[in-house]
Amino acid sequence: MSFLNLESKTFVVFGVANRKSVAYEIACGLTQEGAKVIHVVQDSERQETARKILPEDTEIHICNVENEEEIRSVAKSIGENHPKIHGLVHSIAYANFEDGMKPFHETKKLHFLQTMDVSCFSLISICDAFQMYLDEKASVITISISTTEMTAESYGWMAPAKAALNSTVAFLAKSFSRFSQVRFNALCPGLLKTSASAGIPGYIDNYLYAEKCTLRGKALETKEVANTGLFLLSDASSGINAQHIVIDAGMRINYFDKNIIETVSRT
């Protein structure tokens, strides 16, 4: 028996975009462990992309999480055919940077609220819709960021959305504890080389800086984040609930590394 004991269990993964995404790596890990993975993507275009990178017989549903009716519909469709779901993966985030990055105080209300809706509130809606289909001891994970206490200007209004997401994890854990043992946790990775990240203005420079800040001097890999996700989805992590698990290769303690300081001082 595998330490994770995920074989024959059923998981629903929201958010596979391409081979570089955290959701994709988690899904691959679940499949390798013998679990059944059901996917939910945003639209038909993403569905076609998913079909090209996922196993041929993979079940892929479409759901625009800005539409609560669609969330309830996809939950019902999946739940009626898979009445016992052992875990949910919420890997959904969106921010409209089409106008470029402006000072934070110039953030448009429409953009801010849409980011909150897609990146944070969708987790609440999804969990509510799937509640009746979740196993008594199911595990729910979402993807946050390594810290919401630093002002990485290029991340813009996405950072407040992730801070709200972290709080949402705790409140969902408390709410579900009234009638179940379902657990909620957030994966909080440092900077990753993903397609979604590439769309953030100035991200490449931040990524290279983050790599220098890790204790090992090597960037964080998406698979490392996914492996932590697999652990949190398994019963092996049964004692972990309402937590924000940071995976950053030691970056958060290393900002005052002497080599980095010397480099900055010389410029």
XYZ file of N, CA and C in Angstrom:
801
model
N 0.836 -1.197 0.000
C 0.000 0.000 0.000
C 0.875 1.253 0.000
N 0.505 2.229 -0.821
C 1.238 3.483 -0.884
C 1.042 4.273 0.410
N 2.054 5.031 0.775
C 1.958 5.890 1.957
C 0.788 6.860 1.835
N 0.539 7.351 0.624
C -0.541 8.310 0.410
C -1.909 7.633 0.351
N -1.945 6.374 -0.049
C -3.184 5.595 -0.092
C -4.299 6.329 -0.856
N -3.988 6.746 -2.070
C -4.955 7.470 -2.903
C -5.618 6.569 -3.949
N -5.191 5.348 -4.017
C -5.694 4.432 -5.031
C -7.209 4.248 -4.935
N -7.859 4.314 -6.091
C -9.308 4.109 -6.237
C -10.150 5.240 -5.652
N -9.523 6.298 -5.172
C -10.274 7.447 -4.671
C -10.558 8.405 -5.829
N -11.537 9.267 -5.632
C -11.983 10.172 -6.695
C -11.728 11.621 -6.322
N -11.124 12.362 -7.238
C -10.805 13.766 -6.999
C -11.269 14.618 -8.172
N -11.718 15.821 -7.862
C -12.131 16.780 -8.886
C -11.113 17.917 -8.895
N -10.549 18.168 -10.062
C -9.512 19.189 -10.203
C -10.020 20.326 -11.082
N -10.089 21.513 -10.499
C -10.455 22.721 -11.242
C -9.181 23.464 -11.641
N -9.027 23.755 -12.940
C -8.001 24.710 -13.308
C -6.821 24.242 -14.130
N -6.856 23.018 -14.671
C -5.742 22.624 -15.537
C -5.744 23.519 -16.775
N -4.629 24.175 -17.024
C -4.521 25.071 -18.185
C -3.555 24.521 -19.226
N -2.426 23.987 -18.766
C -1.398 23.443 -19.646
C -0.451 22.592 -18.804
N 0.590 22.088 -19.428
C 1.514 21.191 -18.728
C 2.327 21.888 -17.636
N 2.364 23.206 -17.663
C 3.150 23.939 -16.671
C 2.357 24.268 -15.402
N 1.060 24.039 -15.426
C 0.214 24.462 -14.305
C 0.324 23.518 -13.106
N 0.150 24.078 -11.923
C 0.174 23.287 -10.693
C -0.920 22.222 -10.731
N -2.089 22.593 -11.223
C -3.201 21.651 -11.292
C -2.844 20.437 -12.145
N -2.133 20.666 -13.234
C -1.738 19.561 -14.109
C -0.807 18.608 -13.373
N 0.171 19.144 -12.668
C 1.116 18.304 -11.944
C 0.420 17.520 -10.833
N -0.521 18.160 -10.157
C -1.266 17.452 -9.111
C -2.082 16.327 -9.729
N -2.749 16.618 -10.840
C -3.567 15.610 -11.514
C -2.717 14.424 -11.955
N -1.535 14.702 -12.495
C -0.643 13.626 -12.912
C -0.230 12.766 -11.723
N 0.064 13.421 -10.617
C 0.446 12.682 -9.411
C -0.684 11.812 -8.891
N -1.895 12.344 -8.909
C -3.058 11.572 -8.465
C -3.252 10.341 -9.347
N -3.126 10.538 -10.648
C -3.289 9.428 -11.591
C -2.225 8.358 -11.367
N -0.994 8.792 -11.157
C 0.095 7.847 -10.904
C -0.128 7.048 -9.624
N -0.839 7.652 -8.680
C -1.129 6.964 -7.426
C -2.367 6.076 -7.527
N -2.975 6.028 -8.705
C -4.115 5.152 -8.911
C -5.464 5.768 -8.626
N -5.510 7.083 -8.460
C -6.780 7.761 -8.198
C -7.502 8.077 -9.500
N -8.808 8.275 -9.401
C -9.600 8.728 -10.545
C -9.679 10.243 -10.470
N -9.355 10.898 -11.574
C -9.326 12.359 -11.594
C -10.334 12.886 -12.606
N -11.219 13.751 -12.140
C -12.207 14.405 -12.993
C -11.810 15.872 -13.105
N -11.820 16.393 -14.310
C -11.353 17.755 -14.520
C -12.496 18.712 -14.845
N -12.316 19.953 -14.399
C -13.244 21.032 -14.736
C -12.419 22.206 -15.239
N -12.743 22.676 -16.436
C -12.012 23.792 -17.035
C -12.981 24.914 -17.393
N -12.434 26.053 -17.753
C -13.220 27.267 -17.914
C -14.136 27.260 -19.139
N -13.636 26.790 -20.269
C -14.412 26.888 -21.507
C -14.007 25.790 -22.487
N -14.636 25.784 -23.655
C -14.384 24.748 -24.646
C -12.949 24.792 -25.167
N -12.374 25.988 -25.252
C -10.991 26.099 -25.710
C -10.039 25.407 -24.742
N -10.244 25.649 -23.431
C -9.424 24.991 -22.420
C -9.695 23.482 -22.410
N -10.927 23.111 -22.713
C -11.261 21.691 -22.748
C -10.464 20.982 -23.838
N -10.363 21.617 -25.006
C -9.606 21.024 -26.106
C -8.124 20.917 -25.756
N -7.604 21.957 -25.094
C -6.201 21.918 -24.661
C -5.993 20.787 -23.672
N -6.925 20.655 -22.731
C -6.818 19.604 -21.713
C -6.852 18.215 -22.345
N -7.689 18.044 -23.348
C -7.792 16.732 -24.009
C -6.465 16.322 -24.645
N -5.684 17.291 -25.062
C -4.410 17.002 -25.720
C -3.325 16.581 -24.733
N -3.454 16.992 -23.476
C -2.374 16.719 -22.513
C -2.764 15.716 -21.433
N -4.042 15.365 -21.366
C -4.510 14.418 -20.359
C -4.790 13.056 -21.002
N -4.836 11.995 -20.216
C -5.138 10.669 -20.765
C -6.422 10.687 -21.591
N -6.481 9.843 -22.600
C -7.554 9.866 -23.588
C -8.947 9.722 -22.993
N -9.086 8.908 -21.952
C -10.409 8.644 -21.390
C -10.775 9.581 -20.241
N -10.049 10.683 -20.094
C -10.284 11.609 -18.974
C -11.633 12.307 -19.103
N -12.335 12.403 -17.992
C -13.624 13.106 -17.933
C -13.353 14.591 -17.699
N -13.774 15.419 -18.653
C -13.496 16.862 -18.569
C -14.796 17.644 -18.711
N -15.108 18.444 -17.713
C -16.316 19.267 -17.721
C -15.949 20.732 -17.919
N -16.921 21.512 -18.363
C -16.739 22.952 -18.556
C -17.550 23.712 -17.518
N -16.931 24.713 -16.926
C -17.646 25.554 -15.955
C -16.975 26.912 -15.844
N -17.728 27.957 -16.109
C -17.270 29.320 -15.866
C -17.631 29.660 -14.428
N -16.636 29.746 -13.554
C -16.910 29.905 -12.126
C -17.475 31.276 -11.767
N -17.545 32.192 -12.725
C -18.217 33.460 -12.463
C -19.736 33.291 -12.498
N -20.190 32.136 -12.939
C -21.617 31.831 -13.030
C -21.953 30.751 -12.010
N -22.635 31.114 -10.936
C -22.933 30.160 -9.868
C -23.854 29.037 -10.331
N -24.705 29.327 -11.290
C -25.585 28.287 -11.819
C -24.761 27.196 -12.509
N -23.719 27.610 -13.221
C -22.846 26.632 -13.872
C -22.109 25.790 -12.831
N -21.712 26.405 -11.732
C -21.030 25.660 -10.666
C -21.968 24.603 -10.085
N -23.192 24.981 -9.803
C -24.154 24.012 -9.258
C -24.443 22.903 -10.267
N -24.510 23.277 -11.539
C -24.803 22.304 -12.579
C -23.675 21.286 -12.729
N -22.420 21.750 -12.739
C -21.310 20.821 -12.903
C -21.152 19.945 -11.671
N -21.441 20.493 -10.505
C -21.377 19.692 -9.274
C -22.404 18.563 -9.327
N -23.600 18.892 -9.765
C -24.654 17.878 -9.860
C -24.303 16.813 -10.889
N -23.782 17.253 -12.034
C -23.422 16.323 -13.092
C -22.335 15.352 -12.632
N -21.336 15.871 -11.951
C -20.246 15.022 -11.464
C -20.714 14.170 -10.287
N -21.412 14.802 -9.347
C -21.831 14.105 -8.135
C -22.784 12.951 -8.375
N -23.652 13.084 -9.352
C -24.612 12.013 -9.632
C -23.924 10.773 -10.184
N -22.805 10.959 -10.854
C -22.058 9.825 -11.404
C -20.918 9.363 -10.495
N -20.524 10.247 -9.584
C -19.441 9.917 -8.649
C -19.877 10.388 -7.258
N -20.740 9.638 -6.610
C -21.365 10.094 -5.365
C -20.424 10.258 -4.177
N -19.213 9.721 -4.270
C -18.270 9.903 -3.160
C -16.981 10.515 -3.706
N -16.805 11.807 -3.449
C -15.622 12.537 -3.906
C -14.693 12.749 -2.720
N -13.460 12.344 -2.886
C -12.508 12.360 -1.765
C -11.681 13.636 -1.689
N -11.786 14.470 -2.684
C -11.025 15.706 -2.613
C -11.285 16.643 -3.778
N -11.081 17.934 -3.525
C -11.214 18.970 -4.538
C -9.908 19.750 -4.627
N -9.529 20.076 -5.843
C -8.369 20.934 -6.072
C -8.860 22.201 -6.762
N -8.663 23.346 -6.098
C -9.076 24.647 -6.622
C -7.817 25.391 -7.055
N -7.561 25.388 -8.358
C -6.376 26.056 -8.898
C -6.837 27.077 -9.921
N -7.538 28.090 -9.423
C -8.182 29.084 -10.277
C -7.783 30.487 -9.824
N -7.302 31.275 -10.748
C -6.984 32.675 -10.438
C -7.023 33.481 -11.722
N -7.445 34.722 -11.602
C -7.483 35.585 -12.783
C -7.384 37.046 -12.372
N -6.568 37.783 -13.122
C -6.500 39.239 -12.963
C -6.334 39.845 -14.352
N -7.072 40.881 -14.614
C -7.035 41.535 -15.918
C -5.934 42.599 -15.932
N -4.811 42.236 -16.569
C -3.681 43.161 -16.654
C -3.555 43.763 -18.049
N -4.627 43.735 -18.818
C -4.573 44.215 -20.203
C -4.200 45.693 -20.304
N -4.533 46.472 -19.284
C -4.215 47.900 -19.300
C -2.824 48.185 -18.759
N -2.073 47.131 -18.459
C -0.753 47.319 -17.882
C -0.835 47.517 -16.375
N 0.311 47.495 -15.731
C 0.352 47.653 -14.285
C 0.447 49.134 -13.919
N -0.542 49.596 -13.156
C -0.581 50.984 -12.705
C -0.416 51.030 -11.191
N -0.199 52.208 -10.620
C -0.128 52.304 -9.161
C -1.369 51.678 -8.535
N -1.196 51.020 -7.406
C -2.281 50.250 -6.806
C -3.531 51.088 -6.565
N -3.338 52.358 -6.201
C -4.508 53.184 -5.899
C -5.346 53.495 -7.137
N -4.804 53.187 -8.326
C -5.554 53.397 -9.559
C -6.268 52.117 -10.036
N -6.261 51.099 -9.186
C -6.926 49.838 -9.539
C -8.397 50.088 -9.863
N -8.868 49.511 -10.951
C -10.266 49.670 -11.330
C -11.153 48.733 -10.508
N -12.262 49.254 -10.061
C -13.175 48.471 -9.240
C -13.614 47.199 -9.950
N -13.933 47.303 -11.226
C -14.392 46.144 -11.992
C -13.340 45.049 -12.006
N -12.074 45.425 -12.230
C -10.991 44.447 -12.272
C -10.780 43.810 -10.898
N -10.829 44.623 -9.863
C -10.615 44.132 -8.504
C -11.699 43.125 -8.119
N -12.942 43.468 -8.372
C -14.047 42.595 -7.989
C -14.066 41.309 -8.807
N -13.690 41.404 -10.075
C -13.636 40.190 -10.890
C -12.544 39.253 -10.375
N -11.415 39.803 -10.001
C -10.338 38.986 -9.448
C -10.784 38.305 -8.165
N -11.467 39.040 -7.302
C -11.984 38.461 -6.060
C -12.990 37.350 -6.345
N -13.830 37.576 -7.323
C -14.865 36.606 -7.671
C -14.245 35.305 -8.168
N -13.363 35.417 -9.159
C -12.776 34.237 -9.784
C -11.765 33.554 -8.865
N -10.910 34.332 -8.236
C -9.783 33.775 -7.494
C -10.112 33.359 -6.074
N -11.145 33.936 -5.503
C -11.466 33.660 -4.097
C -12.888 33.132 -3.900
N -13.881 33.911 -4.305
C -15.257 33.505 -4.028
C -15.621 32.190 -4.701
N -14.971 31.889 -5.820
C -15.264 30.635 -6.518
C -15.016 29.427 -5.623
N -14.046 29.513 -4.727
C -13.784 28.398 -3.809
C -14.987 28.157 -2.900
N -15.577 29.233 -2.412
C -16.754 29.108 -1.552
C -17.908 28.473 -2.327
N -18.146 28.962 -3.522
C -19.247 28.455 -4.347
C -19.062 26.985 -4.696
N -17.853 26.623 -5.060
C -17.568 25.242 -5.430
C -17.770 24.305 -4.239
N -17.249 24.693 -3.094
C -17.383 23.840 -1.908
C -18.840 23.696 -1.485
N -19.593 24.755 -1.594
C -21.017 24.686 -1.252
C -21.748 23.758 -2.211
N -21.447 23.867 -3.499
C -22.134 23.050 -4.499
C -21.780 21.571 -4.381
N -20.535 21.269 -4.001
C -20.089 19.876 -3.904
C -20.290 19.275 -2.515
N -20.767 20.054 -1.570
C -20.851 19.614 -0.176
C -21.469 18.228 -0.015
N -22.612 18.002 -0.633
C -23.341 16.747 -0.434
C -22.647 15.546 -1.077
N -21.681 15.797 -1.951
C -21.001 14.695 -2.628
C -19.634 14.378 -2.022
N -19.178 15.213 -1.104
C -17.856 15.018 -0.514
C -17.871 13.907 0.529
N -16.833 13.099 0.503
C -16.645 12.082 1.529
C -16.531 12.753 2.896
N -16.912 12.046 3.920
C -16.886 12.585 5.287
C -15.518 13.147 5.661
N -14.451 12.545 5.107
C -13.096 12.981 5.441
C -12.363 13.521 4.207
N -13.080 14.134 3.326
C -12.475 14.669 2.103
C -11.485 15.789 2.413
N -10.626 16.069 1.444
C -9.642 17.141 1.577
C -9.793 18.117 0.422
N -9.785 19.396 0.743
C -9.893 20.454 -0.261
C -8.631 21.301 -0.199
N -8.005 21.522 -1.351
C -6.830 22.393 -1.368
C -7.012 23.477 -2.429
N -6.418 24.618 -2.158
C -6.409 25.720 -3.110
C -4.979 26.212 -3.255
N -4.742 27.041 -4.250
C -3.385 27.531 -4.523
C -3.306 29.014 -4.189
N -2.508 29.338 -3.192
C -2.317 30.730 -2.794
C -0.900 31.155 -3.180
N -0.281 32.027 -2.400
C 1.092 32.473 -2.647
C 1.867 32.436 -1.335
N 3.189 32.459 -1.426
C 4.029 32.240 -0.247
C 3.860 33.306 0.829
N 3.523 34.516 0.443
C 3.254 35.547 1.450
C 2.325 36.612 0.884
N 1.418 37.078 1.709
C 0.548 38.193 1.327
C 0.887 39.424 2.163
N 2.028 39.370 2.837
C 2.441 40.459 3.727
C 3.496 41.354 3.100
N 3.889 41.043 1.877
C 4.863 41.868 1.165
C 4.201 42.498 -0.051
N 4.594 43.689 -0.370
C 3.973 44.398 -1.493
C 4.795 44.211 -2.760
N 4.604 43.074 -3.410
C 5.215 42.856 -4.723
C 4.361 43.624 -5.723
N 4.835 44.806 -6.109
C 4.011 45.731 -6.880
C 3.484 45.132 -8.180
N 4.270 44.288 -8.823
C 3.840 43.730 -10.097
C 2.689 42.733 -9.942
N 2.429 42.295 -8.709
C 1.338 41.343 -8.482
C 0.004 42.062 -8.344
N 0.073 43.354 -8.080
C -1.129 44.182 -8.064
C -2.221 43.694 -7.138
N -3.459 43.839 -7.621
C -4.614 43.515 -6.792
C -4.837 42.016 -6.616
N -4.024 41.190 -7.270
C -4.122 39.754 -7.031
C -3.700 39.405 -5.605
N -2.773 40.151 -5.048
C -2.300 39.872 -3.692
C -3.419 39.992 -2.656
N -4.222 41.063 -2.649
C -5.351 41.112 -1.713
C -6.333 39.963 -1.924
N -6.491 39.527 -3.167
C -7.384 38.396 -3.442
C -6.843 37.118 -2.800
N -5.530 36.937 -2.854
C -4.927 35.758 -2.237
C -5.000 35.840 -0.711
N -4.897 37.043 -0.172
C -5.055 37.206 1.271
C -6.474 36.818 1.688
N -7.446 37.229 0.886
C -8.832 36.847 1.148
C -9.013 35.339 1.006
N -8.327 34.742 0.035
C -8.397 33.296 -0.167
C -7.875 32.556 1.060
N -6.775 33.024 1.618
C -6.229 32.399 2.825
C -7.229 32.431 3.973
N -7.874 33.556 4.150
C -8.883 33.678 5.206
C -10.071 32.771 4.909
N -10.450 32.686 3.640
C -11.570 31.843 3.237
C -11.320 30.382 3.599
N -10.082 29.927 3.437
C -9.724 28.549 3.794
C -10.055 28.270 5.252
N -9.699 29.204 6.126
C -9.963 29.022 7.556
C -11.464 29.009 7.857
N -12.199 29.912 7.231
C -13.636 29.985 7.504
C -14.383 28.781 6.943
N -13.938 28.261 5.809
C -14.562 27.048 5.266
C -14.289 25.861 6.181
N -13.064 25.772 6.681
C -12.714 24.681 7.591
C -13.603 24.714 8.837
N -13.803 25.893 9.371
C -14.653 26.037 10.546
C -16.105 25.701 10.224
N -16.592 26.198 9.114
C -17.981 25.989 8.724
C -18.292 24.507 8.499
N -17.420 23.828 7.747
C -17.643 22.411 7.453
C -17.452 21.527 8.679
N -16.704 22.012 9.667
C -16.469 21.195 10.864
C -17.748 20.970 11.665
N -18.786 21.758 11.392
C -20.058 21.606 12.105
C -20.755 20.292 11.754
N -20.424 19.724 10.569
C -21.135 18.521 10.147
C -20.238 17.472 9.496
N -18.918 17.717 9.419
C -18.043 16.761 8.754
C -16.614 16.906 9.262
N -15.739 16.073 8.686
C -14.310 16.175 8.968
C -13.543 16.605 7.709
N -14.246 17.249 6.800
C -13.600 17.735 5.579
C -12.555 18.785 5.945
N -11.378 18.667 5.340
C -10.275 19.578 5.650
C -10.040 20.559 4.503
N -9.558 21.736 4.848
C -9.276 22.790 3.875
C -7.883 23.357 4.141
N -7.054 23.357 3.115
C -5.715 23.909 3.257
C -5.298 24.629 1.979
N -4.339 25.521 2.116
C -3.827 26.265 0.964
C -2.366 25.924 0.720
N -2.044 25.634 -0.533
C -0.655 25.520 -0.947
C -0.164 26.928 -1.239
N 0.968 27.303 -0.651
C 1.463 28.673 -0.799
C 2.880 28.659 -1.371
N 2.983 28.512 -2.680
C 4.319 28.420 -3.289
C 4.980 29.769 -3.508
N 6.306 29.715 -3.586
C 7.059 30.872 -4.030
C 6.863 31.017 -5.534
N 7.708 31.794 -6.169
C 7.522 32.078 -7.589
C 7.808 30.850 -8.454
N 6.895 30.585 -9.396
C 6.991 29.429 -10.275
C 7.044 29.867 -11.730
N 7.594 29.004 -12.557
C 7.640 29.270 -13.992
C 6.401 28.645 -14.640
N 5.288 29.362 -14.572
C 4.047 28.885 -15.172
C 3.590 29.857 -16.250
N 2.708 29.392 -17.115
C 2.203 30.255 -18.189
C 1.388 31.407 -17.629
N 0.629 31.125 -16.569
C -0.183 32.177 -15.955
C 0.706 33.274 -15.378
N 1.792 32.888 -14.743
C 2.707 33.860 -14.149
C 3.352 34.742 -15.208
N 3.591 34.165 -16.370
C 4.248 34.908 -17.448
C 3.452 36.131 -17.872
N 2.150 36.123 -17.602
C 1.313 37.256 -17.980
C 1.343 38.405 -16.989
N 2.030 38.218 -15.876
C 2.121 39.275 -14.862
C 3.263 40.223 -15.232
N 2.999 41.514 -15.354
C 4.058 42.466 -15.710
C 5.231 42.401 -14.734
N 6.444 42.323 -15.253
C 7.631 42.324 -14.411
C 7.916 41.022 -13.706
N 7.177 39.977 -14.038
C 7.294 38.723 -13.286
C 8.661 38.061 -13.461
N 9.206 38.108 -14.656
C 10.473 37.422 -14.917
C 11.580 37.923 -13.994
N 11.673 39.232 -13.830
C 12.695 39.790 -12.938
C 12.471 39.324 -11.500
N 11.216 39.300 -11.075
C 10.909 38.836 -9.721
C 11.269 37.356 -9.561
N 10.994 36.587 -10.608
C 11.290 35.154 -10.572
C 12.794 34.919 -10.413
N 13.584 35.652 -11.174
C 15.035 35.493 -11.103
C 15.568 35.929 -9.744
N 14.964 36.976 -9.181
C 15.372 37.429 -7.850
C 15.016 36.379 -6.805
N 13.810 35.801 -6.924
C 13.367 34.776 -5.982
C 14.303 33.572 -6.017
N 14.778 33.232 -7.210
C 15.696 32.100 -7.329
C 16.975 32.367 -6.542
N 17.471 33.593 -6.612
C 18.676 33.950 -5.853
C 18.423 33.895 -4.351
N 17.178 34.137 -3.951
C 16.851 34.190 -2.522
C 16.655 32.814 -1.899
N 16.403 31.794 -2.698
C 16.225 30.472 -2.107
C 17.538 30.030 -1.474
N 17.437 29.239 -0.430
C 18.640 28.781 0.260
C 19.513 27.923 -0.650
N 18.893 27.230 -1.597
C 19.656 26.345 -2.476
C 20.122 27.043 -3.747
N 19.654 28.286 -3.962
C 20.032 29.024 -5.159
C 19.431 28.464 -6.422
N 18.353 27.721 -6.269
C 17.684 27.106 -7.403
C 16.190 27.354 -7.288
N 15.564 27.684 -8.385
C 14.147 28.043 -8.355
C 13.257 26.882 -7.923
N 12.123 27.239 -7.385
C 11.123 26.261 -6.989
C 10.533 25.610 -8.242
N 10.289 24.313 -8.175
C 9.699 23.596 -9.295
C 8.229 23.291 -9.025
N 7.438 23.354 -10.073
C 6.001 23.125 -9.943
C 5.709 21.752 -9.348
N 6.478 20.758 -9.712
C 6.267 19.408 -9.196
C 6.453 19.354 -7.678
N 7.339 20.172 -7.148
C 7.555 20.198 -5.698
C 6.296 20.692 -4.984
N 5.639 21.661 -5.587
C 4.389 22.170 -5.026
C 3.307 21.100 -5.128
N 3.251 20.450 -6.277
C 2.251 19.404 -6.501
C 2.414 18.255 -5.518
N 3.652 17.884 -5.227
C 3.882 16.791 -4.282
C 3.330 17.119 -2.899
N 3.463 18.374 -2.499
C 2.884 18.798 -1.223
C 1.366 18.721 -1.291
N 0.821 19.072 -2.459
C -0.625 18.971 -2.657
C -1.119 17.544 -2.525
N -0.391 16.592 -3.094
C -0.772 15.188 -2.990
C -0.816 14.747 -1.529
N 0.163 15.179 -0.761
C 0.186 14.857 0.670
C -1.039 15.424 1.383
N -1.377 16.660 1.073
C -2.526 17.288 1.731
C -3.847 16.652 1.311
N -3.900 16.086 0.125
C -5.111 15.421 -0.340
C -5.262 14.025 0.265
N -4.197 13.506 0.825
C -4.202 12.151 1.360
C -4.547 12.128 2.848
N -4.922 10.946 3.326
C -5.211 10.771 4.750
C -3.951 10.892 5.604
N -2.775 10.828 4.957
C -1.526 10.964 5.707
C -1.409 12.339 6.351
N -2.158 13.304 5.830
C -2.118 14.673 6.376
C -3.376 14.966 7.203
N -3.991 13.940 7.746
C -5.283 14.094 8.435
C -5.265 15.094 9.592
N -4.104 15.356 10.156
C -4.019 16.295 11.272
C -3.820 17.738 10.849
N -3.782 17.985 9.546
C -3.534 19.344 9.036
C -4.830 19.920 8.488
N -5.260 21.020 9.057
C -6.508 21.664 8.631
C -6.414 23.162 8.834
N -6.993 23.913 7.914
C -7.036 25.380 7.981
C -5.641 25.999 7.995
N -4.726 25.395 7.253
C -3.348 25.869 7.230
C -2.952 26.410 5.862
N -1.919 27.241 5.885
C -1.331 27.778 4.663
C 0.096 27.230 4.596
N 0.295 26.220 3.771
C 1.578 25.522 3.727
C 2.505 26.202 2.719
N 3.577 26.798 3.218
C 4.515 27.536 2.372
C 5.547 26.584 1.769
N 5.682 26.660 0.452
C 6.701 25.889 -0.268
C 7.526 26.903 -1.052
N 8.676 27.288 -0.519
C 9.453 28.344 -1.189
C 10.959 28.104 -1.159
N 11.373 26.866 -0.811
C 12.801 26.525 -0.775
C 13.593 27.463 0.144
N 12.943 27.954 1.192
C 13.628 28.785 2.186
C 13.732 30.252 1.836
N 13.059 30.678 0.775
C 13.179 32.056 0.315
C 12.831 33.077 1.389
N 11.799 32.806 2.159
C 11.289 33.823 3.085
C 12.253 34.162 4.221
N 13.251 33.325 4.467
C 14.196 33.642 5.539
C 15.522 34.170 5.013
N 15.637 34.342 3.703
C 16.954 34.568 3.112
C 17.111 35.903 2.398
N 16.232 36.853 2.663
C 16.305 38.131 1.956
C 17.570 38.924 2.295
N 18.174 38.634 3.449
C 19.366 39.363 3.859
C 20.637 38.554 3.634
N 20.586 37.655 2.682
C 21.772 36.902 2.301
C 22.882 37.875 1.896
N 24.083 37.637 2.384
C 25.169 38.604 2.167
C 25.497 38.800 0.687
N 25.382 37.744 -0.103
C 25.684 37.875 -1.527
C 24.665 38.771 -2.235
N 23.396 38.643 -1.821
C 22.358 39.488 -2.408
C 22.572 40.938 -1.988
N 22.899 41.146 -0.718
C 23.142 42.493 -0.205
C 24.317 43.130 -0.936
N 25.392 42.370 -1.131
C 26.574 42.903 -1.823
C 26.232 43.294 -3.267
N 25.419 42.466 -3.912
C 25.026 42.752 -5.289
C 24.227 44.050 -5.382
N 23.286 44.213 -4.457
C 22.447 45.413 -4.454
C 23.288 46.640 -4.101
N 24.201 46.487 -3.160
C 25.010 47.620 -2.710
C 25.923 48.144 -3.801
N 26.290 47.272 -4.735
C 27.199 47.680 -5.799
C 26.479 48.398 -6.933
N 25.156 48.318 -6.955
C 24.419 48.950 -8.065
C 24.060 50.389 -7.751
